[in-house]
Coordinates of C-alpha atoms and ligand atoms in Angstrom, one line a residue:
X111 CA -51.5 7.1 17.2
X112 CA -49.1 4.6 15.6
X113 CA -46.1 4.4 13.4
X114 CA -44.3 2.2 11.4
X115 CA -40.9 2.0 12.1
X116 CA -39.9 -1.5 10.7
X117 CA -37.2 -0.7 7.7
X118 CA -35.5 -3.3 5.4
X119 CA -32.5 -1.2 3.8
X120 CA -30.2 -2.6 1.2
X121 CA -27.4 -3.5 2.9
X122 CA -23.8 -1.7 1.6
X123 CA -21.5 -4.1 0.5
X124 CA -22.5 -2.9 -3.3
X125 CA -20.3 -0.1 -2.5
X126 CA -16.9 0.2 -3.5
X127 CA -14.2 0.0 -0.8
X128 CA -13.3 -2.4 2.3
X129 CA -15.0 -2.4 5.7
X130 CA -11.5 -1.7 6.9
X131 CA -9.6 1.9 8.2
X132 CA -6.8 2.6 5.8
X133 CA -5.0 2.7 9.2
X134 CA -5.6 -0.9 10.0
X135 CA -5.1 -2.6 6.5
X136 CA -1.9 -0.6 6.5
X137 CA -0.1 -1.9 9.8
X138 CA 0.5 -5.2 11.3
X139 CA -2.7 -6.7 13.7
X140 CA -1.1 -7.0 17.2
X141 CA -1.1 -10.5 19.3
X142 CA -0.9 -9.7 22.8
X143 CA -2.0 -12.2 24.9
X144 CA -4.9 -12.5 27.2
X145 CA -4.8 -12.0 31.1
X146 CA -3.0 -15.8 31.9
X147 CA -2.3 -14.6 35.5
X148 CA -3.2 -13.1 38.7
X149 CA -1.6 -9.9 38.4
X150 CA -1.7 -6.8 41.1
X151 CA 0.1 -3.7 39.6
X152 CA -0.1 0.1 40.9
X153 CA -1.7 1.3 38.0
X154 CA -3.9 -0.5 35.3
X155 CA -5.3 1.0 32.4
X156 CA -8.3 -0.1 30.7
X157 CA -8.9 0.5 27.3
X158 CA -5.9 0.9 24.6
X159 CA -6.7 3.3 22.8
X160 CA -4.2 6.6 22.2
X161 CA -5.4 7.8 26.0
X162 CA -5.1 4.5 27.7
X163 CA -1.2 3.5 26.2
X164 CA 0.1 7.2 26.2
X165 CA -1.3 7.2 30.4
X166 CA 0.5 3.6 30.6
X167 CA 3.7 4.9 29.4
X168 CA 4.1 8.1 30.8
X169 CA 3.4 6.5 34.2
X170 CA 5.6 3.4 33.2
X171 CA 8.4 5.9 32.5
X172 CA 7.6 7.2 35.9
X173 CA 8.6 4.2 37.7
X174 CA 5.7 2.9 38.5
X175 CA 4.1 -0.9 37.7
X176 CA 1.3 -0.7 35.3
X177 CA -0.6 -2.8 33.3
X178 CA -3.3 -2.4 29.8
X179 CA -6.1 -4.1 29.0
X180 CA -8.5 -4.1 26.0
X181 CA -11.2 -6.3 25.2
X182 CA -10.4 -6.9 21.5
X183 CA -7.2 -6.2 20.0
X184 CA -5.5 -2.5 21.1
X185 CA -6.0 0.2 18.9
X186 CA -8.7 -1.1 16.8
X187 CA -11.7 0.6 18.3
X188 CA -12.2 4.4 17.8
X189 CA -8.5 5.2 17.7
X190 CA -8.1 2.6 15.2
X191 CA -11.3 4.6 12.8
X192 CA -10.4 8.4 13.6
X193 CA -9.1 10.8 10.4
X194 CA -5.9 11.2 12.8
X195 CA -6.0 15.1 12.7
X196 CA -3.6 16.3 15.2
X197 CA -5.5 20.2 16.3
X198 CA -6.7 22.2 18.4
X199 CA -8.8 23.8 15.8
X200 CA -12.4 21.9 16.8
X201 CA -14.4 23.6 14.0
X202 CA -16.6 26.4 15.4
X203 CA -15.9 25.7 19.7
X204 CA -14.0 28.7 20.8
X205 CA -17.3 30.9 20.8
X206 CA -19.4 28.4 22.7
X207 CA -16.3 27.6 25.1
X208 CA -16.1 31.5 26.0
X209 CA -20.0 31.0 27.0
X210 CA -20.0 28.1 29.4
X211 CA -16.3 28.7 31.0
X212 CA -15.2 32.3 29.9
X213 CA -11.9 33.3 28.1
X214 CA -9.9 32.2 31.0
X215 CA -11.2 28.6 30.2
X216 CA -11.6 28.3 26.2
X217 CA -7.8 29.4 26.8
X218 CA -6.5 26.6 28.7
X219 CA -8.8 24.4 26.6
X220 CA -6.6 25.8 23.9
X221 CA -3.5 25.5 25.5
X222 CA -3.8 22.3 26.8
X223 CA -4.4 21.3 22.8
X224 CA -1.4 23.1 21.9
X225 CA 0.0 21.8 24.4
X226 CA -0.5 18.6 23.1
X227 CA 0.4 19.0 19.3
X228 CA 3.9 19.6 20.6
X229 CA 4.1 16.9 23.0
X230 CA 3.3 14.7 20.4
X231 CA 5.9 16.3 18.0
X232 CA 8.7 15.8 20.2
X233 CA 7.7 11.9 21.4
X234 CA 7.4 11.0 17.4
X235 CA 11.0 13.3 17.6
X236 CA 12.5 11.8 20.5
X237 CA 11.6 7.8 19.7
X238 CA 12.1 8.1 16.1
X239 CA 8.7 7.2 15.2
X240 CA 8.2 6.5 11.8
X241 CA 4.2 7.3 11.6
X242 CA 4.1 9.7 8.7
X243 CA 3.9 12.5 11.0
X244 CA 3.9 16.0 9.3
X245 CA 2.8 19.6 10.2
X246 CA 0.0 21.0 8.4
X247 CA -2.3 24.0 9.2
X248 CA -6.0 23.3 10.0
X249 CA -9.2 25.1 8.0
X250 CA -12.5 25.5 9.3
X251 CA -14.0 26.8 6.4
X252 CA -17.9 28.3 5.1
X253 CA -19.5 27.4 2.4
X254 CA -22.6 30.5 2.6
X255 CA -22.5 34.1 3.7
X256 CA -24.7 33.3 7.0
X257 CA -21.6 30.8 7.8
X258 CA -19.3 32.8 6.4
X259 CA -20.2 35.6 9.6
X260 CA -20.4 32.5 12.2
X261 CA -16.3 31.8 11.3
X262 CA -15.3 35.6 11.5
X263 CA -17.3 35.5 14.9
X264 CA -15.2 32.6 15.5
X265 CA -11.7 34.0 14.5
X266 CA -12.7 37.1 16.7
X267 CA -13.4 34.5 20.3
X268 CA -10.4 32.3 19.4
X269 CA -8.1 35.4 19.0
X270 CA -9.5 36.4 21.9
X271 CA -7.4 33.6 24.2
X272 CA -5.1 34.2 22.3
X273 CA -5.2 31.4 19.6
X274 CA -3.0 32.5 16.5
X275 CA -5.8 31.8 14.3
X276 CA -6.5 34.4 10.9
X277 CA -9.0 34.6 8.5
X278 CA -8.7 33.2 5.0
X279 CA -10.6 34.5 1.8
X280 CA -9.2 31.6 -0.2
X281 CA -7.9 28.0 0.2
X282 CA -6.2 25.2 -1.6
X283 CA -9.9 23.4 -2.3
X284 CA -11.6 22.7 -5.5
X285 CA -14.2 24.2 -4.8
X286 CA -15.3 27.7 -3.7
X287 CA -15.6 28.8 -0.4
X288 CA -16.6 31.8 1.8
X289 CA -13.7 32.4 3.5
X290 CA -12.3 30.2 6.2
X291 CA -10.4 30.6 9.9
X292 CA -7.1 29.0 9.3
X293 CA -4.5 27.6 12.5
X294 CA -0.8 26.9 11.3
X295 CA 1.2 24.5 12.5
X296 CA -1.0 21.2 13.6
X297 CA -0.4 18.2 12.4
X298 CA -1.2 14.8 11.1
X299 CA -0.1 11.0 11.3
X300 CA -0.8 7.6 10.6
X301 CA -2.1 6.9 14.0
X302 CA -1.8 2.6 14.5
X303 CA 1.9 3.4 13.6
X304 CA 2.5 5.7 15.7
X305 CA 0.9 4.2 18.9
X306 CA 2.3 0.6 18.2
X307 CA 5.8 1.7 18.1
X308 CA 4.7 4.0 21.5
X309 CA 2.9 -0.3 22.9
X310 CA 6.6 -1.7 21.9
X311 CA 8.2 0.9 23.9
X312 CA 6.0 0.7 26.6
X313 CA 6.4 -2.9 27.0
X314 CA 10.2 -2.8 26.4
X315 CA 10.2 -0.9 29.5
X316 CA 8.1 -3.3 31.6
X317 CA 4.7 -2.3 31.1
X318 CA 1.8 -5.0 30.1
X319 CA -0.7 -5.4 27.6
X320 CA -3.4 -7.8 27.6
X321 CA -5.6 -8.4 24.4
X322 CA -9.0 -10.0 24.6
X323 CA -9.5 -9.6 28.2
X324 CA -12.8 -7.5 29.1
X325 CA -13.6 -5.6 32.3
X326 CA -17.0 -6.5 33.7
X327 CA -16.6 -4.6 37.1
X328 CA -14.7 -2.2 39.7
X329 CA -15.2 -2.8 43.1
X330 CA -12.7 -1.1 46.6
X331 CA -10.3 -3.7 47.6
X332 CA -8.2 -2.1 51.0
X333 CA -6.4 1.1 49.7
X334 CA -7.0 1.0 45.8
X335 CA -9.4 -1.3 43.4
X336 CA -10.0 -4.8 42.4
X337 CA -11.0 -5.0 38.4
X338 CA -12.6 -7.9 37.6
X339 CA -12.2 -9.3 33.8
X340 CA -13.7 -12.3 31.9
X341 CA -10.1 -14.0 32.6
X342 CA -9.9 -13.0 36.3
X343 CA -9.6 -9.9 38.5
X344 CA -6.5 -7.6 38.6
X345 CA -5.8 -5.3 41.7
X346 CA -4.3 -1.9 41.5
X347 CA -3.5 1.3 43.3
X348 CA -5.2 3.2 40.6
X349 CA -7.4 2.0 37.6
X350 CA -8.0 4.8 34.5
X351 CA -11.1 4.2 32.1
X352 CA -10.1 5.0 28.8
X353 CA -12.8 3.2 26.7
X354 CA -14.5 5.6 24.8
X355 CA -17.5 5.6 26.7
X356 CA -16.4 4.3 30.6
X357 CA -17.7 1.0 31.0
X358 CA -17.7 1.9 34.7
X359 CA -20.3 5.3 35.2
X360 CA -20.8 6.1 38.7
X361 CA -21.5 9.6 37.6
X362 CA -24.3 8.5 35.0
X363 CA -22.1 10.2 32.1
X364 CA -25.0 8.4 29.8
X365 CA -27.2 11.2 31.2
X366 CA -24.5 13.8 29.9
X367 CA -23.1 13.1 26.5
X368 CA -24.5 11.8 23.6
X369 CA -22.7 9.4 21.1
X370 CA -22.5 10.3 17.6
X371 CA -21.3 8.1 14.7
X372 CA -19.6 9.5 11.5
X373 CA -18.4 7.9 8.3
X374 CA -15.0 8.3 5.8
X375 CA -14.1 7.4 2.4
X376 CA -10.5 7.3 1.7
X377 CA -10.1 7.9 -2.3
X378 CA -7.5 8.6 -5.0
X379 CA -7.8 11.6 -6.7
X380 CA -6.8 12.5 -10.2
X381 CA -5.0 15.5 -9.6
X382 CA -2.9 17.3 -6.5
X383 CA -4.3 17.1 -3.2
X384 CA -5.6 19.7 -1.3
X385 CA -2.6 21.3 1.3
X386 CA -3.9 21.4 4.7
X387 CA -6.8 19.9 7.0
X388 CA -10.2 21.1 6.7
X389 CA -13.6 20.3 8.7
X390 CA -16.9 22.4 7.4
X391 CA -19.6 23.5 9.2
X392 CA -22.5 23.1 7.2
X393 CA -25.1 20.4 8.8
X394 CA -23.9 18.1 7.6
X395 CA -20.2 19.0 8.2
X396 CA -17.4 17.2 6.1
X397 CA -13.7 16.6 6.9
X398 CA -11.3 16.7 4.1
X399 CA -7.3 15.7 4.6
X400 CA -4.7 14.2 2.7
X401 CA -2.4 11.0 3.5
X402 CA 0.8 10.3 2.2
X403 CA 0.6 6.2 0.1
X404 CA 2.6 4.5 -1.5
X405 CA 1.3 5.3 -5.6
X406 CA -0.1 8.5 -4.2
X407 CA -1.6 10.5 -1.6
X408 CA -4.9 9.2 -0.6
X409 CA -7.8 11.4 0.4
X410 CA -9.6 10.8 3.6
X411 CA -13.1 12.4 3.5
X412 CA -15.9 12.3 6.8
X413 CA -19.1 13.3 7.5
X414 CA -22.9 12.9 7.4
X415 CA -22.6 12.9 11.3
X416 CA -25.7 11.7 13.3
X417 CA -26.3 10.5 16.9
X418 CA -26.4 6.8 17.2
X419 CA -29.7 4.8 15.9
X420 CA -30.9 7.7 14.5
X421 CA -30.2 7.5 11.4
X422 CA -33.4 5.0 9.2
X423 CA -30.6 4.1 6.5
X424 CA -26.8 4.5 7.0
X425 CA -26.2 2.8 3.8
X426 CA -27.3 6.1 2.3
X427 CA -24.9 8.2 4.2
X428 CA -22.0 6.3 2.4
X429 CA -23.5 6.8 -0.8
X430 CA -24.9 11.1 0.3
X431 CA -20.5 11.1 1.3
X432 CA -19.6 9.5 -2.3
X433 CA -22.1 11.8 -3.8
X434 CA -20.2 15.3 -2.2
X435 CA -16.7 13.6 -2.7
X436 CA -17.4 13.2 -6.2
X437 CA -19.4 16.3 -7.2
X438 CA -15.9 17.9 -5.5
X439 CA -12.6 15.8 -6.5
X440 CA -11.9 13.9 -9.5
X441 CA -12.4 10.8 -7.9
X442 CA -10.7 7.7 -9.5
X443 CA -11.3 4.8 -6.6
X444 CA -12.6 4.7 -3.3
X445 CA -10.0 2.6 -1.6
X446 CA -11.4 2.0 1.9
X447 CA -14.9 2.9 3.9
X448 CA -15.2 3.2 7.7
X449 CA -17.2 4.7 10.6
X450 CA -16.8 5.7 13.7
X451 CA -18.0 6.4 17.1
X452 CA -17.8 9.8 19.1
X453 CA -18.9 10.9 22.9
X454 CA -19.8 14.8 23.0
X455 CA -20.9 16.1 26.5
X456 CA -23.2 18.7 27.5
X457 CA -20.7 21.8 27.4
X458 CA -18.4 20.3 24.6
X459 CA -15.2 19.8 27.2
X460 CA -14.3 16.5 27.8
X461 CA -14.3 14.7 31.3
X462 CA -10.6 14.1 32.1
X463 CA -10.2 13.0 35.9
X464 CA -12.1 11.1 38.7
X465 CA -15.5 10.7 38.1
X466 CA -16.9 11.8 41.3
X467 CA -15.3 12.7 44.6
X468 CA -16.1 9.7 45.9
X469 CA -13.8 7.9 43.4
X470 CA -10.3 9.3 44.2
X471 CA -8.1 6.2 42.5
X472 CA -10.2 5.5 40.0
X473 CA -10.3 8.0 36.7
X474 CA -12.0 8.1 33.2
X475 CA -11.0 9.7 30.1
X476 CA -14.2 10.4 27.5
X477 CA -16.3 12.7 25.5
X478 CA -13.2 13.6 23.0
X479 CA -16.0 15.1 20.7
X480 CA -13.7 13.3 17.7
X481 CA -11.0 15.9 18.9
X482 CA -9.0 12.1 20.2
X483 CA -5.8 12.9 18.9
X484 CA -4.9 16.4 20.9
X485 CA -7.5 14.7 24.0
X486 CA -6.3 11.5 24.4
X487 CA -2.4 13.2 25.1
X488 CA -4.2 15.4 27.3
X489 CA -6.2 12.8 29.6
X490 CA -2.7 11.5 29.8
X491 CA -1.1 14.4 30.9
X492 CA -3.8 14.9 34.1
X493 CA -4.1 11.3 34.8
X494 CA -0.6 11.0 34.9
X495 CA 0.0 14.4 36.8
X496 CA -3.1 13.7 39.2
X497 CA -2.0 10.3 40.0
X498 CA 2.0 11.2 40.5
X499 CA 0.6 14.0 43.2
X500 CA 1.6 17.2 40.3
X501 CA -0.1 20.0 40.1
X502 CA -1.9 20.8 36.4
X503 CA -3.6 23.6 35.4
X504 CA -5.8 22.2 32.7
X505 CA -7.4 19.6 35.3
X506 CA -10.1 21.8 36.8
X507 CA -11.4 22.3 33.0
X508 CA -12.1 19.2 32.6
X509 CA -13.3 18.0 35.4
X510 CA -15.6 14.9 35.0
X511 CA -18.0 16.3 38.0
X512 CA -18.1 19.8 37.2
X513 CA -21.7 21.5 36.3
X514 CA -22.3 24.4 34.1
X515 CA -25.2 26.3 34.3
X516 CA -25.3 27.4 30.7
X517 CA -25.1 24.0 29.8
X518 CA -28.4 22.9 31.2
X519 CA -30.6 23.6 28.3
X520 CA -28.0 20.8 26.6
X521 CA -28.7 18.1 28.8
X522 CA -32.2 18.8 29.8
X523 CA -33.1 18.9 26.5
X524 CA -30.7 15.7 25.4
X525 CA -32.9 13.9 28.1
X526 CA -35.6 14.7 27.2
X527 CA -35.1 14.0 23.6
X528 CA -34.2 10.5 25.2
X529 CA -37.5 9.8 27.2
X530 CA -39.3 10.9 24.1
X531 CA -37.7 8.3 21.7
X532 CA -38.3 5.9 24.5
X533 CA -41.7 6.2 24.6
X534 CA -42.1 6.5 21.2
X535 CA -40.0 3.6 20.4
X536 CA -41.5 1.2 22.9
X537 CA -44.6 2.0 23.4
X538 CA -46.0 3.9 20.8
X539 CA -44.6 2.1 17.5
X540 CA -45.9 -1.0 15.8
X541 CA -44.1 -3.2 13.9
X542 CA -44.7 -5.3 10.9
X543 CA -45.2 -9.1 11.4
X544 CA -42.4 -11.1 10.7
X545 CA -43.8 -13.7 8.8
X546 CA -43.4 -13.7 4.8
X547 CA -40.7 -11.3 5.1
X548 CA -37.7 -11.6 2.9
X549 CA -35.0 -10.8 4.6
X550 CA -31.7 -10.9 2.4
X551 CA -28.3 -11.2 3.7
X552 CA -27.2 -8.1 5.5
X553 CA -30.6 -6.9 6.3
X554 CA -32.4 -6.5 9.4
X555 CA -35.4 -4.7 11.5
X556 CA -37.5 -5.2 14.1
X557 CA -40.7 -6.7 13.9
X558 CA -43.8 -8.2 15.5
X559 CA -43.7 -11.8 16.5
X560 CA -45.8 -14.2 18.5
X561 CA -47.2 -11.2 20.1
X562 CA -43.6 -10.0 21.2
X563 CA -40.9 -8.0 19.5
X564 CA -37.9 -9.4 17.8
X565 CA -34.8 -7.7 15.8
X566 CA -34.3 -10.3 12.9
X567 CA -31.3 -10.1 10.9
X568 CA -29.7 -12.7 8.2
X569 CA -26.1 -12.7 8.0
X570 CA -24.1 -13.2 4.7
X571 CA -23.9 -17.3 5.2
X572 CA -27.8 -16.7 4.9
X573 CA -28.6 -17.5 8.7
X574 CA -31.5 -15.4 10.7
X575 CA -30.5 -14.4 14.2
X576 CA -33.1 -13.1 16.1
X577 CA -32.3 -10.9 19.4
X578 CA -34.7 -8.8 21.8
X579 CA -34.2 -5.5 20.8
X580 CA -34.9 -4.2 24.0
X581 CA -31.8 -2.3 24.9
X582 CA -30.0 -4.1 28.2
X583 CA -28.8 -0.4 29.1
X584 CA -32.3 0.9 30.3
X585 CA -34.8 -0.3 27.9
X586 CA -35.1 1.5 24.7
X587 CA -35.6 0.0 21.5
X588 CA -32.5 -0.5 19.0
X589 CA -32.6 0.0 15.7
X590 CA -31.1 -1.9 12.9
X591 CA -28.0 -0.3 11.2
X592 CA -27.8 -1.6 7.8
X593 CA -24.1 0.0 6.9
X594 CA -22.8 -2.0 9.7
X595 CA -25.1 -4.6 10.2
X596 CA -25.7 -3.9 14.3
X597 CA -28.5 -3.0 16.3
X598 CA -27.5 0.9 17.5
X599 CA -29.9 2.1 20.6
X600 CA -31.3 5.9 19.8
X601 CA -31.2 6.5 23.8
X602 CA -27.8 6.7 24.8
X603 CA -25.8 4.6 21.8
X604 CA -25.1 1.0 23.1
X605 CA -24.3 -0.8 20.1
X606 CA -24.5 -4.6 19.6
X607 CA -23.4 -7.0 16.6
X608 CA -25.9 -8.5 14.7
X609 CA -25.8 -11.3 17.4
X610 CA -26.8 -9.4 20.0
X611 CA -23.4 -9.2 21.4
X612 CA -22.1 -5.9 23.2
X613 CA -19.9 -3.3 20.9
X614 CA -20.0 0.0 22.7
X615 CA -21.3 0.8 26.0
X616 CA -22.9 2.2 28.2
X617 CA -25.2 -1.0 27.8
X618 CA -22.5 -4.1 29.2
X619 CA -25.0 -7.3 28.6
X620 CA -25.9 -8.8 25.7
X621 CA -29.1 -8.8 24.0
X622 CA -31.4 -11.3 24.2
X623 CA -31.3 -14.1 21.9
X624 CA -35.0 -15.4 20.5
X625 CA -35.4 -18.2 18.9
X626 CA -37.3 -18.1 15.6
X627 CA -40.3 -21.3 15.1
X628 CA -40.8 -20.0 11.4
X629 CA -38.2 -19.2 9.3
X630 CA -39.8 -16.1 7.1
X631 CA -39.1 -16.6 3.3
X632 CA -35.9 -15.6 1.3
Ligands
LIG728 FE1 -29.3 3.5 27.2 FE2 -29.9 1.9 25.1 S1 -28.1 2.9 25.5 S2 -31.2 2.5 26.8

């Protein structure tokens, strides 16, 4: 048996908007400088993202000597792409919650998110944060009977812990619905301006940040850890992971979550917004919320949600999101396009702490499901507690080294799903040859050559870079992303530029460059 799995998709520049978050074309890029010294602090932070500057701070504010690094600029990877809803309303969770950790632990799961909304409230409060921060109640709504009975079920668990959720017949959509379970009081916010003003702070109190400077490594050094970066190693009494999936896994978290990448269109509409956040949970599900602009409020819609490399043509998903936007809002411009990245573990809770009891000063922060806004306060919260010797109560929840047993179909079958695309993708799948292709600008696949495999892709300046597209995580086979123009591995989600070069872990080398003999035709 053989397939062919070699695809040339038209790449999506032909649709309207920028590559670019509304939240980045909107705010200032930072210019922090790179690691210049040897520097030995009692806590450093890697990743600086909303988790790794609101840890920094809160233990900054402490008293304590801390330091961030990120290996591009901070707050330009997933925190930089989110839809910035501030809930505890995850779509449909509180029922599956009840199942793996009972009501006693879907209620501290949603009072540690509550918890969180109002933290956040009072730090925009107290600093005077000008971030477009405003309360707004949260929707999961259905769009059919059969999901219409999944969200009463789900009003009935979350009521249950003791959520003050309701049900809604009607909502402030244009289009009809089956009813919906409705949260007050959440909120939303531009998040760069909001956790810039929270870097100025932090480094008007003393704390660090270091752009551009990578961690390769952790290793014991006496009591606490030695880091070492691509500009030299730090030491620290504690280090906290917060990139969104740890680039340091002794507790092969690559095993239990699987990353997930989703895509928004930020439009103008002709005609009020919408009041309130809403998420569906149709399969697709889409995300609808408003954002106060200048000349308008825009509209920020997400969806068409799939695990990493497996989607054949992500160009499409733009277009399938234009196509519901459209048949749904009188849509005059799409201003701006981006996607994202999401970790979602086995039992849906994130892992918040030290990764495995052998790893007492060294903690990680991921698997925020997209829930980032409410998670990344709350990894703060334990870190910070955990590593200032308080007590919390939410820490045992989310526990990086916990196991449920319900939750073992979820990762046997997500690893099996994983050897299965391995062997599929390596060893059972042909590929087409290479030569007298065209190739236009922004495409790319992988195809057969000199008796080898190579990904092939031509950039925009019309050059062909040619890469192994063996993954360097453990083997599988990326896949070419034509939407973003990167090689995305089905297995566990490493993504790498069309270069080859790293963009989200687990996998930490590059790929392989080839070299090409025959240039195919244009
Ligand atoms: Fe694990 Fe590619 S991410 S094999």
């Amino acid at each position: 048996m053989s397939e062919h799995h070699t695809t040339l998709t038209e790449p999506v520049r032909d649709l309207p908007g920028r590559p670019v978050t509304l939240w980045l074309d909107t705010t200032p890029e930072t210019d922090y400088p790179a690691l210049d010294r040897d520097l030995k602090v009692d806590t450093l932070v890697v990743g600086g993202g909303i988790a790794g500057l609101t840890t920094a701070l809160m233990l900054q504010q402490a008293g304590m000597t801390t330091a961030v690094i990120d290996f591009r600029r901070i707050v330009s990877g997933v925190t930089g792409h989110t839809t910035a809803k501030i809930t505890s309303l995850h779509g449909i969770v509180y029922q599956t919650l009840i199942t793996h950790f009972g009501r006693e632990g879907a209620g501290l799961y949603a009072e540690a998110n509550q918890t969180a909304i109002e933290k956040t409230a009072a730090l925009v409060e107290k600093e005077g944060i000008d971030c477009e921060f405003s309360r707004a109640s949260a929707y999961t709504y259905a769009v059919t009977d059969s999901q219409a009975r999944r969200i009463e079920e789900e009003v009935k668990a979350a009521e249950s812990i003791g959520l003050p959720v309701f049900y809604v017949q009607e909502t402030s959509l244009p289009f009809p619905t089956r009813g919906a379970v409705c949260l007050r009081d959440q909120a939303k916010f531009h998040p760069r301006k909001y956790l810039l003003a929270l870097a100025v702070k932090y480094t008007g109190e003393g704390g660090l940040i270091f752009e551009n400077t990578r961690a390769l490594g952790v290793r014991r050094n006496g009591a606490g850890s030695e880091v070492m970066t691509d500009r030299g190693p730090i030491r620290a009494r504690h280090v906290v992971v917060t990139t969104n999936f740890p680039f340091f896994d002794p507790a092969f978290f690559f095993t239990r979550m699987y990353q997930k990448r989703s895509y928004v269109l930020a439009l103008r509409v002709n005609y009020p917004l919408p009041e309130g956040m809403y998420i569906s949970i149709e399969e697709p599900f889409h995300s609808i919320r408003s954002h106060p602009m200048e000349g308008g409020d825009i509209l920020l819609v997400g969806g068409q949600m799939h695990k990493t490399g497996h989607a054949r043509n992500t160009a499409e998903l733009y277009k399938s999101l234009e196509s519901f936007a459209r048949d749904r809002f009188a849509v005059s411009s799409i201003d701006y396009r981006w996607s994202t990245q999401d970790n979602v573990t086995t039992d849906l809770v994130p892992y918040i702490g030290v990764p495995t009891p052998m790893h007492k000063n060294i903690y990680i922060a991921t698997g925020f499901a997209g829930w980032g806004m409410t998670h990344g306060m709350i990894a703060a919260m334990i870190i910070t507690d955990d590593i200032l010797g308080r007590r919390n109560d939410w820490s045992a929840l989310y526990n990086p080294f916990r196991f449920k047993p319900s939750s073992a179909y979820s990762f046997f079958e997500q690893n099996l799903h994983v050897a299965k695309t391995f062997v599929r993708e390596r060893i059972v799948s042909s590929h087409e040859k290479l030569e007298g292709r065209r190739i236009a600008p922004g495409q790319g696949g992988v195809f057969s050559l000199d008796h080898d495999k190579a990904g092939v892709a031509r950039d925009h300046d019309g050059v062909l870079h040619a890469v192994s597209p063996v993954c360097t995580h453990m083997g599988c086979m990326v896949t070419w992303n034509n939407a973003e123009e990167s090689w995305d591995c089905p297995c566990h989600g490493s993504r790498f530029d069309s270069d080859g070069k790293v963009i989200h872990a687990p996998a930490k080398k590059d790929l392989e460059k080839k070299s090409l003999k025959d240039t195919p035709s244009e």
